[in-house]
mmCIF file of C-alpha atoms and ligand atoms in Angstrom:
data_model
loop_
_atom_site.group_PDB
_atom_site.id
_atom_site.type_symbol
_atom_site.label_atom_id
_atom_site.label_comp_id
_atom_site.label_asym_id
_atom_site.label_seq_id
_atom_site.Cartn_x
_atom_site.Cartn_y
_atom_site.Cartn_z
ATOM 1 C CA UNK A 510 6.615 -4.072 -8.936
ATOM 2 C CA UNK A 511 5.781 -1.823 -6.029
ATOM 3 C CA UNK A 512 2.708 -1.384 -4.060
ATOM 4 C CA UNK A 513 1.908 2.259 -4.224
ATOM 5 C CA UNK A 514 -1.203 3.102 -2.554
ATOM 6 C CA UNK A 515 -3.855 1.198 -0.832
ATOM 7 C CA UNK A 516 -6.980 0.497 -3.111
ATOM 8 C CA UNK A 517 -9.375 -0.936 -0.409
ATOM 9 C CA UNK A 518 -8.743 -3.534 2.292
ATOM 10 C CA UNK A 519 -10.889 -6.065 2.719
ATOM 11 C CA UNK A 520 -11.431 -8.602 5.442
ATOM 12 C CA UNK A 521 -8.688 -11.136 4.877
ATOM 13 C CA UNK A 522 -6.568 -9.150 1.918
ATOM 14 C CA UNK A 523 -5.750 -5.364 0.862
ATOM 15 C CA UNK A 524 -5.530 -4.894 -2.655
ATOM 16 C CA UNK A 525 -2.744 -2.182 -3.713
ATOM 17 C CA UNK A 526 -2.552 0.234 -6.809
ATOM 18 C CA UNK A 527 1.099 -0.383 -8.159
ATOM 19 C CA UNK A 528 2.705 1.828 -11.551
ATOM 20 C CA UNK A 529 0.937 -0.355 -14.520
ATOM 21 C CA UNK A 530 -2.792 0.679 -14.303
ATOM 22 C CA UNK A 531 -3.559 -3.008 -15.373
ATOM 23 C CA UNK A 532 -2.000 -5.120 -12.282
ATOM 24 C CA UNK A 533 -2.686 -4.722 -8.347
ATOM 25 C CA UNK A 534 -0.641 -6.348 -5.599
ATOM 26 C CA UNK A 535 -3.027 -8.661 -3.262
ATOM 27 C CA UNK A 536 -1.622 -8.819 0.216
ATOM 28 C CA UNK A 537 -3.030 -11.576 2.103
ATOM 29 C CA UNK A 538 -3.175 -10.662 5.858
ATOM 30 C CA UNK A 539 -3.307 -12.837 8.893
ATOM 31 C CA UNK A 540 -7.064 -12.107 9.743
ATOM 32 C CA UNK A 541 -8.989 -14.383 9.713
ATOM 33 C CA UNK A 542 -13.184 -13.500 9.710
ATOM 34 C CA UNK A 543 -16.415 -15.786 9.883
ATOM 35 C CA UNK A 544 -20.088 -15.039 9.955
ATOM 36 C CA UNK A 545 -19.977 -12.272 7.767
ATOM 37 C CA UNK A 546 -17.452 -10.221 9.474
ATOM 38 C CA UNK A 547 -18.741 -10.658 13.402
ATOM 39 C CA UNK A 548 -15.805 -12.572 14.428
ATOM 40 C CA UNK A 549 -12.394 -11.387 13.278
ATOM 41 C CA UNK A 550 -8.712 -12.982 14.473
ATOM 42 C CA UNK A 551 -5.424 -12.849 13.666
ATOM 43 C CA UNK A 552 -3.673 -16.354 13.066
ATOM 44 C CA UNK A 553 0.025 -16.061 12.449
ATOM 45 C CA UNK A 554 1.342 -16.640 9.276
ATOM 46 C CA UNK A 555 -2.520 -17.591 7.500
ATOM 47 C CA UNK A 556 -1.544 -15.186 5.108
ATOM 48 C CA UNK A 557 1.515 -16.575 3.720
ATOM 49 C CA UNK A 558 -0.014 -20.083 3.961
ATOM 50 C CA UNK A 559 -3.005 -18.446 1.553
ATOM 51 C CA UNK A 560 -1.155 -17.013 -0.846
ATOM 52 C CA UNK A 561 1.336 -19.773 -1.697
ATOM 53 C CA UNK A 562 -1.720 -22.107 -1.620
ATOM 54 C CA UNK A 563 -3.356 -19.541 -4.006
ATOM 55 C CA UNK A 564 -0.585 -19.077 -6.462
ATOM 56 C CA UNK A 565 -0.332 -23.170 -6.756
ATOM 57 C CA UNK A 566 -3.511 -23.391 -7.291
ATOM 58 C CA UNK A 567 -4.419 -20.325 -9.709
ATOM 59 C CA UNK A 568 -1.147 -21.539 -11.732
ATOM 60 C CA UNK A 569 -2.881 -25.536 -11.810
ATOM 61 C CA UNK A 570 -5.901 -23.496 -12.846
ATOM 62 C CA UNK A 571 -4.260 -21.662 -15.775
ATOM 63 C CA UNK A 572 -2.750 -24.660 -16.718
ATOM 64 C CA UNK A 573 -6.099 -26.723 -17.284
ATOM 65 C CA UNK A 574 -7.206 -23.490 -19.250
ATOM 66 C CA UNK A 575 -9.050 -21.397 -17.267
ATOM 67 C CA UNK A 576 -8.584 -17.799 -17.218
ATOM 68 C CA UNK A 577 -7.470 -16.160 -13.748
ATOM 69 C CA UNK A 578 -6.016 -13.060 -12.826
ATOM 70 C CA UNK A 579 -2.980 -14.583 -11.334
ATOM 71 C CA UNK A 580 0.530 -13.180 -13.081
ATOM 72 C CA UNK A 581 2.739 -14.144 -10.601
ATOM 73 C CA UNK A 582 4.230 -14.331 -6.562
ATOM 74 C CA UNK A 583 5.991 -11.586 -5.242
ATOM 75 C CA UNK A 584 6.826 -12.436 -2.042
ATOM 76 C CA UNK A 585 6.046 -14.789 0.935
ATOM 77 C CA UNK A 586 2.913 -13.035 1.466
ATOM 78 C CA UNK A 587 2.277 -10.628 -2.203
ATOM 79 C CA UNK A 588 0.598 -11.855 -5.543
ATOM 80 C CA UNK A 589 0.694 -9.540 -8.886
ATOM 81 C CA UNK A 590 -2.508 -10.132 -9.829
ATOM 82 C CA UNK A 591 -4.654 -8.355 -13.252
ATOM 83 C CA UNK A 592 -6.994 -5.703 -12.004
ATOM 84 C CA UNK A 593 -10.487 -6.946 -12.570
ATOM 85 C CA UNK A 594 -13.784 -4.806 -12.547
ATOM 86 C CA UNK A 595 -15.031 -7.611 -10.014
ATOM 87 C CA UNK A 596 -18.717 -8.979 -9.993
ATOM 88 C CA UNK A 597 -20.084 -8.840 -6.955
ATOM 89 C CA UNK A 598 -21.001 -12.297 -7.078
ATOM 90 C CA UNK A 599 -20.108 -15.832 -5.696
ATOM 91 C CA UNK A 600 -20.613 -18.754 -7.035
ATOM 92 C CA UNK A 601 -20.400 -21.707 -5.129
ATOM 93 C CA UNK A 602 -20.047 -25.715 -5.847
ATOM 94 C CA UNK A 603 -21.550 -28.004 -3.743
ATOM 95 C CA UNK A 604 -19.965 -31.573 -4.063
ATOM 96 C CA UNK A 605 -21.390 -32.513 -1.074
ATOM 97 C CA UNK A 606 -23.895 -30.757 1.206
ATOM 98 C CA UNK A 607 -22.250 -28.263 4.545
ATOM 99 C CA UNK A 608 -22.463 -25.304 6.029
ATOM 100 C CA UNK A 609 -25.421 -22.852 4.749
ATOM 101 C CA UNK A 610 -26.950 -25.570 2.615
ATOM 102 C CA UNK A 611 -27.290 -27.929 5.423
ATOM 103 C CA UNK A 612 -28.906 -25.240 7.755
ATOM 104 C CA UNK A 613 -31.153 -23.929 4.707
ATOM 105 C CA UNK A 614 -32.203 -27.432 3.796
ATOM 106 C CA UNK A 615 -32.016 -29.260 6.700
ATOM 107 C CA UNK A 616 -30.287 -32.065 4.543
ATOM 108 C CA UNK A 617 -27.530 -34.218 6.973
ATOM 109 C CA UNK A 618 -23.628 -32.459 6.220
ATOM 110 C CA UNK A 619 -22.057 -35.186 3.615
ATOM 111 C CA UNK A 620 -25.007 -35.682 1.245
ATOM 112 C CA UNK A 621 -23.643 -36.420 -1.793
ATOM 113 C CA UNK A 622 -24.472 -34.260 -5.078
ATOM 114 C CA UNK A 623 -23.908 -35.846 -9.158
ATOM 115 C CA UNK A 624 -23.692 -33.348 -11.030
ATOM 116 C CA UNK A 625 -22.762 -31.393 -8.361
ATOM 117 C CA UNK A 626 -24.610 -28.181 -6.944
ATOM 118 C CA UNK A 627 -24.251 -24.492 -8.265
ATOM 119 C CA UNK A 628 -25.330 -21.465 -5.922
ATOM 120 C CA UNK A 629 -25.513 -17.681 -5.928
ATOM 121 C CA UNK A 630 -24.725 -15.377 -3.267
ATOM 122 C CA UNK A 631 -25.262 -11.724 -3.588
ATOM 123 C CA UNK A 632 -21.707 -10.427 -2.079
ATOM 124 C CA UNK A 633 -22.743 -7.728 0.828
ATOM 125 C CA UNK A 634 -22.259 -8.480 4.475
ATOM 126 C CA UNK A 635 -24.560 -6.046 5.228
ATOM 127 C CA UNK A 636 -26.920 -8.160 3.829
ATOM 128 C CA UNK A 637 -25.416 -11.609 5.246
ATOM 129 C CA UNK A 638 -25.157 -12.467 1.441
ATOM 130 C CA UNK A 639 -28.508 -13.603 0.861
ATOM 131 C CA UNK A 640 -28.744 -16.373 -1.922
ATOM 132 C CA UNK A 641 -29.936 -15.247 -5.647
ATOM 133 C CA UNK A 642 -30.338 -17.005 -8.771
ATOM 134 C CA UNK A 643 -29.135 -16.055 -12.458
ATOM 135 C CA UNK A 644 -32.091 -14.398 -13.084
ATOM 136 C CA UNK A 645 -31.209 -11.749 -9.907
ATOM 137 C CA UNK A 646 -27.874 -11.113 -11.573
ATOM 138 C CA UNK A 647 -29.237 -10.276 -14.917
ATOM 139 C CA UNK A 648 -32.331 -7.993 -13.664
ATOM 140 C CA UNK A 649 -30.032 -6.007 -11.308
ATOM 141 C CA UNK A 650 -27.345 -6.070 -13.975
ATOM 142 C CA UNK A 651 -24.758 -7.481 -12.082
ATOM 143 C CA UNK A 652 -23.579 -9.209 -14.782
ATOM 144 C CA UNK A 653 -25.174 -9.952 -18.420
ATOM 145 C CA UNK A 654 -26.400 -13.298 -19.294
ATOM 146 C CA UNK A 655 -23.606 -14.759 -21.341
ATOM 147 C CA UNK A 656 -21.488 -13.700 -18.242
ATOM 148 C CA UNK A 657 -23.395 -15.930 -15.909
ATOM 149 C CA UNK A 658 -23.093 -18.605 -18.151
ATOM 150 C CA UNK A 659 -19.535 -18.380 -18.724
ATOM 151 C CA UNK A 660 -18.795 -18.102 -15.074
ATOM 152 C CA UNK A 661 -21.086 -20.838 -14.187
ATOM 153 C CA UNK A 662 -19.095 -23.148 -16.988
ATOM 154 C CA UNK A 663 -16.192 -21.525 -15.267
ATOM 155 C CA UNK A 664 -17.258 -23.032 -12.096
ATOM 156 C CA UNK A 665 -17.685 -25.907 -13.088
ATOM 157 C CA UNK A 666 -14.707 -26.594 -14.940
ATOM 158 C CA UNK A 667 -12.208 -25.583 -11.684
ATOM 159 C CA UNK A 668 -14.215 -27.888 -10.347
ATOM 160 C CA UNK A 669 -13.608 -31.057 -12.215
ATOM 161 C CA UNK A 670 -10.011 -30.074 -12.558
ATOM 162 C CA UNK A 671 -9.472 -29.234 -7.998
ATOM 163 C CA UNK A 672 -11.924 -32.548 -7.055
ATOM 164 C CA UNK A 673 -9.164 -34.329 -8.944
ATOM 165 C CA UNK A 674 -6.145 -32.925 -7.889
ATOM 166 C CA UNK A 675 -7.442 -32.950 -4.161
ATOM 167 C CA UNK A 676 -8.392 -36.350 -4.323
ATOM 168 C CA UNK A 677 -5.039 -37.457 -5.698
ATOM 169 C CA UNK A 678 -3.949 -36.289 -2.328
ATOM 170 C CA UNK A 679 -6.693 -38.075 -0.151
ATOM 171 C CA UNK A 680 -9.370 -35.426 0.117
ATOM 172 C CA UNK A 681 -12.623 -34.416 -0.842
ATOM 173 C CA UNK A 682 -13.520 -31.260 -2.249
ATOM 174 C CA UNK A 683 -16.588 -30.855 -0.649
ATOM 175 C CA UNK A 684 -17.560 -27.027 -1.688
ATOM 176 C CA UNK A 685 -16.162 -23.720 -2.079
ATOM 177 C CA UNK A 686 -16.712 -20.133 -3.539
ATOM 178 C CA UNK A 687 -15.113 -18.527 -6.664
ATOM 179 C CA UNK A 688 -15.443 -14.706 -7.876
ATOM 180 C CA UNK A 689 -15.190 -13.504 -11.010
ATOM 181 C CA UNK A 690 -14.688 -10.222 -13.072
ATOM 182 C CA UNK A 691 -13.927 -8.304 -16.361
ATOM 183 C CA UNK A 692 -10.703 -7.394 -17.726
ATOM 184 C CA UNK A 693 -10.921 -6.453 -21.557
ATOM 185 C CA UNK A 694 -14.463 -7.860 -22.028
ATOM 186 C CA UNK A 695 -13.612 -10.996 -20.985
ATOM 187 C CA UNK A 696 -14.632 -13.434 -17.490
ATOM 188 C CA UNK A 697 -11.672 -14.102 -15.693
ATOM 189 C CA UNK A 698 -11.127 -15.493 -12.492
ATOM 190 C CA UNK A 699 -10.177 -13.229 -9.765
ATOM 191 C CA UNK A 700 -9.498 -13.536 -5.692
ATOM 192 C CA UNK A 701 -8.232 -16.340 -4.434
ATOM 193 C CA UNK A 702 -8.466 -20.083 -3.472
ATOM 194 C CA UNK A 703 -7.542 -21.046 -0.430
ATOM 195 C CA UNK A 704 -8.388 -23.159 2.716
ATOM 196 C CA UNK A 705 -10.642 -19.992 3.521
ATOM 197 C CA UNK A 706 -13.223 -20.639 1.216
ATOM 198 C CA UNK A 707 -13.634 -23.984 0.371
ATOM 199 C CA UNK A 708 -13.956 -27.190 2.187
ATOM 200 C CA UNK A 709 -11.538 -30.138 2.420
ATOM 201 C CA UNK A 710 -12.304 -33.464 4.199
ATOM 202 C CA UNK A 711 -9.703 -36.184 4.801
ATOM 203 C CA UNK A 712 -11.151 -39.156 2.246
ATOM 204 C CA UNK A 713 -10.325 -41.822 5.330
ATOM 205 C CA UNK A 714 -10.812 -39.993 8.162
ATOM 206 C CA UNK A 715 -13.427 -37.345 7.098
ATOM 207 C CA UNK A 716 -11.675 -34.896 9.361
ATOM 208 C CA UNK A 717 -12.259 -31.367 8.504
ATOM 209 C CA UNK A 718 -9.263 -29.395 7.289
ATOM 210 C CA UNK A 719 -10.553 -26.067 6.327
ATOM 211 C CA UNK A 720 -11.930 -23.099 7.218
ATOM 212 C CA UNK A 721 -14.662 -24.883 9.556
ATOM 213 C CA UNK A 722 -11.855 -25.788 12.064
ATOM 214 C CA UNK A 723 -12.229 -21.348 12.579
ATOM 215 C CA UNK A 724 -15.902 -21.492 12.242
ATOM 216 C CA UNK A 725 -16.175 -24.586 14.590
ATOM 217 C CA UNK A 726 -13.883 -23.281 17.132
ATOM 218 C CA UNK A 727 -12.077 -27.501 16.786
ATOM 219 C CA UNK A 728 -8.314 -25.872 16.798
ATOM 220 C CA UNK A 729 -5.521 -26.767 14.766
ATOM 221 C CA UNK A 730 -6.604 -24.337 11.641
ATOM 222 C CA UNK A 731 -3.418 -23.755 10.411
ATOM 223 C CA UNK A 732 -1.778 -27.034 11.001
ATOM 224 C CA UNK A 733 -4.709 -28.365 9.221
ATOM 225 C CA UNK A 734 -3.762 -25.363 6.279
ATOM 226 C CA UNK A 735 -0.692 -26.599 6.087
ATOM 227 C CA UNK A 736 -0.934 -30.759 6.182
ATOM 228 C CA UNK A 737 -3.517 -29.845 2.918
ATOM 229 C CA UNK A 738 -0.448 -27.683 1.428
ATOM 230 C CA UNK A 739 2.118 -30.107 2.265
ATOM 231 C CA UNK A 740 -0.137 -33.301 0.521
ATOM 232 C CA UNK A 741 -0.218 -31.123 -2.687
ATOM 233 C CA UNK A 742 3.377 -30.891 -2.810
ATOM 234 C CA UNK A 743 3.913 -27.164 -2.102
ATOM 235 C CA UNK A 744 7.261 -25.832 -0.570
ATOM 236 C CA UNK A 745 6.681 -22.693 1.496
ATOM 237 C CA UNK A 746 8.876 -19.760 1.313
ATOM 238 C CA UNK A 747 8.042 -17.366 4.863
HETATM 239 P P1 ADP B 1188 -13.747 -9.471 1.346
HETATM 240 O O1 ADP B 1188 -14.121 -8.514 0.251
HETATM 241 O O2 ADP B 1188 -14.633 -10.659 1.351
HETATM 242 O O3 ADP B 1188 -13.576 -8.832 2.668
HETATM 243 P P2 ADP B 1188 -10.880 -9.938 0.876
HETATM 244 O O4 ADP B 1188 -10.306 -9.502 2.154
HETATM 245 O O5 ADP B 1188 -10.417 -11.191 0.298
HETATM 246 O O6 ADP B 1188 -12.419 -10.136 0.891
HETATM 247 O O7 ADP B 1188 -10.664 -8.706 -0.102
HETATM 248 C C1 ADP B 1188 -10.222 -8.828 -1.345
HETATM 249 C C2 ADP B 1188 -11.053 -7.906 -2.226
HETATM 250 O O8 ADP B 1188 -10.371 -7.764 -3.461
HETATM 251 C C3 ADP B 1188 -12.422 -8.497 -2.533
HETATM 252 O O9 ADP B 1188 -13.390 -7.470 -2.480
HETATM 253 C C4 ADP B 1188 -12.268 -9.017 -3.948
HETATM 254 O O10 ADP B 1188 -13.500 -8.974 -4.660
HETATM 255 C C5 ADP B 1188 -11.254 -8.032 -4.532
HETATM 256 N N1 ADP B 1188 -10.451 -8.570 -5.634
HETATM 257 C C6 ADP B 1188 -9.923 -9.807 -5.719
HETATM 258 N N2 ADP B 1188 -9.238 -9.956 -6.857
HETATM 259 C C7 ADP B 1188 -9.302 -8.773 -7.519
HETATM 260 C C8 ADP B 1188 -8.801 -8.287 -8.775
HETATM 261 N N3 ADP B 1188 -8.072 -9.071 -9.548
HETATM 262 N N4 ADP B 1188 -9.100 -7.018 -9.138
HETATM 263 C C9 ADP B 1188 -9.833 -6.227 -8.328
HETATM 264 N N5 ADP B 1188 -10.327 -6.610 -7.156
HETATM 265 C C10 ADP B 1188 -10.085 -7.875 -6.729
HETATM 266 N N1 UDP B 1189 -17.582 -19.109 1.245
HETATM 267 C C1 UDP B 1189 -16.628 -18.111 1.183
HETATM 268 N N2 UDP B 1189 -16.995 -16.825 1.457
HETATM 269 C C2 UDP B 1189 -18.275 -16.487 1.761
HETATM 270 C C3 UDP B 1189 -19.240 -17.517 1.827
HETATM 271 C C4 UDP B 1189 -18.861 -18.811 1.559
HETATM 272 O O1 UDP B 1189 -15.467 -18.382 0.890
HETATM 273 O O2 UDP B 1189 -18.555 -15.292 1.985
HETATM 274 C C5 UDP B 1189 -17.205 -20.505 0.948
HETATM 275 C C6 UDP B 1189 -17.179 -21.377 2.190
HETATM 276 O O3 UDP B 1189 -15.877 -21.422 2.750
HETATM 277 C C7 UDP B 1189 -17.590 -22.735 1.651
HETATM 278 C C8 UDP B 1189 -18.488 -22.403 0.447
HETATM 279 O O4 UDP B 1189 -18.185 -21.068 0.089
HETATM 280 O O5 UDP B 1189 -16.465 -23.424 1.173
HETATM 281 C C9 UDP B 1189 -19.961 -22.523 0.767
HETATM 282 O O6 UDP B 1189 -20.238 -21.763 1.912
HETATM 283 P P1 UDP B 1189 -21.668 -21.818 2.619
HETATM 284 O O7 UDP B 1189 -22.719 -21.279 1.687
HETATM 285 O O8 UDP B 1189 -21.901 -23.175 3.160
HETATM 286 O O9 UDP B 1189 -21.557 -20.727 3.764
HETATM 287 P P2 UDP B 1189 -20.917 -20.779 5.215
HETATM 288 O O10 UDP B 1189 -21.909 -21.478 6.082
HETATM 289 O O11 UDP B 1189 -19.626 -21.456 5.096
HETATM 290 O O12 UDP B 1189 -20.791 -19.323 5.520
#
């Protein structure tokens, strides 16, 4: 499968048009952004890293179940994925309290959450993606009600199935950010998961080993990538 004609680019990925009107090629780039887009930088070979973290995980994903757009890897850096009419929502689990929660709250970073915490952030930089609740998405019409509640269950699910497969590798899934969409009136998972948009902590050390290393300006992001990859067992192509 080819990648015909650029669809739009986002920050960290372009998304292609290819011959089957169904299926888009993903191309995850080397930039890396934080704070909505104000900082951008390259970090060589992210991308790769991403998307054979992605495709493990989206394939663990499907395998416990849960519906993704995922079909398969093309190359070191290329996933065939299902084109999805995407919600422009994220939904986040909080296993433990970071980032925007602990500035919103003024909580200490680690607090523990059982059952764990479900947000909503409107997706729009412009905006800094303010925080909504389910009853935003349905009165704008971003998505109906049974939607929400799907991709909340969703959610919640990946959840319980990544905590466990992280922590069989000594670390804590502390929070991170899914989006969903449509594809023949069903919820499916779309984008990606990857040490971009969640958070990992060593269980011994605590030692961060995500995207935060970027945010944080502590070094080491992609050795820290790929020390996460290499626990889970993948094998990188590039
Ligand atoms: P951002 O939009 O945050 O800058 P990316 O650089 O990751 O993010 O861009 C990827 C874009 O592709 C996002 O807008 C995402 O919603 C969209 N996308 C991801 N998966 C699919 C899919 N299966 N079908 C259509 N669009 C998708
Ligand atoms: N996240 C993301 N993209 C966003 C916002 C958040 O991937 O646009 C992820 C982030 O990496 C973290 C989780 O969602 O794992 C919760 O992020 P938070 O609300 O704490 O925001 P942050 O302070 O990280 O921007």
């Amino acid at each position: 499968m080819d990648a015909l004609e650029l669809l739009y680019q986002g920050k960290a990925k372009s998304a292609y048009v290819t011959e089957d009107p169904e299926l888009l090629i993903l191309k995850f780039r080397d930039d890396t952004s934080a704070f909505d887009g104000e900082i951008i930088e390259q970090l060589s070979e992210k991308g790769a890293i991403n998307n054979q973290f992605n495709a493990f995980i989206m394939q663990k994903l499907a395998d416990a179940g849960i519906p993704t757009h995922f079909v398969e890897r093309l190359n070191a850096t290329d996933s065939l994925v299902k084109r999805l009419e995407m919600i422009p929502v994220e939904c986040v689990v909080r296993n433990r309290a970071a980032g925007s929660l602990v500035k919103r709250l003024g909580v200490d970073e680690g607090l523990a959450f059982d059952p764990p915490l479900f947000e909503l952030f409107l997706k729009n930089d412009a905006l800094h993606d303010p925080m909504i609740t389910e009853h935003h998405v349905e009165a704008f019409g971003w998505a109906s009600r049974d939607e929400m509640a799907r991709m909340h269950q969703l959610t919640l699910e990946t959840n319980r199935v990544l905590k466990q497969l992280f922590d069989d590798s000594g670390l804590q899934l502390v929070d991170f950010k899914l989006e969903f969409g449509r594809a023949n009136g069903e919820i499916v998972l779309g984008d990606e998961f990857s040490p971009d948009g969640c958070r990992l902590w060593d269980k011994v050390t605590g030692e961060k080993k995500d995207k935060d290393r970027f945010r944080q300006k502590l070094g080491g992001v992609l050795d820290a990538y790929r020390e996460v990859a290499e626990r889970l067992g993948i094998v990188f192509d590039s």
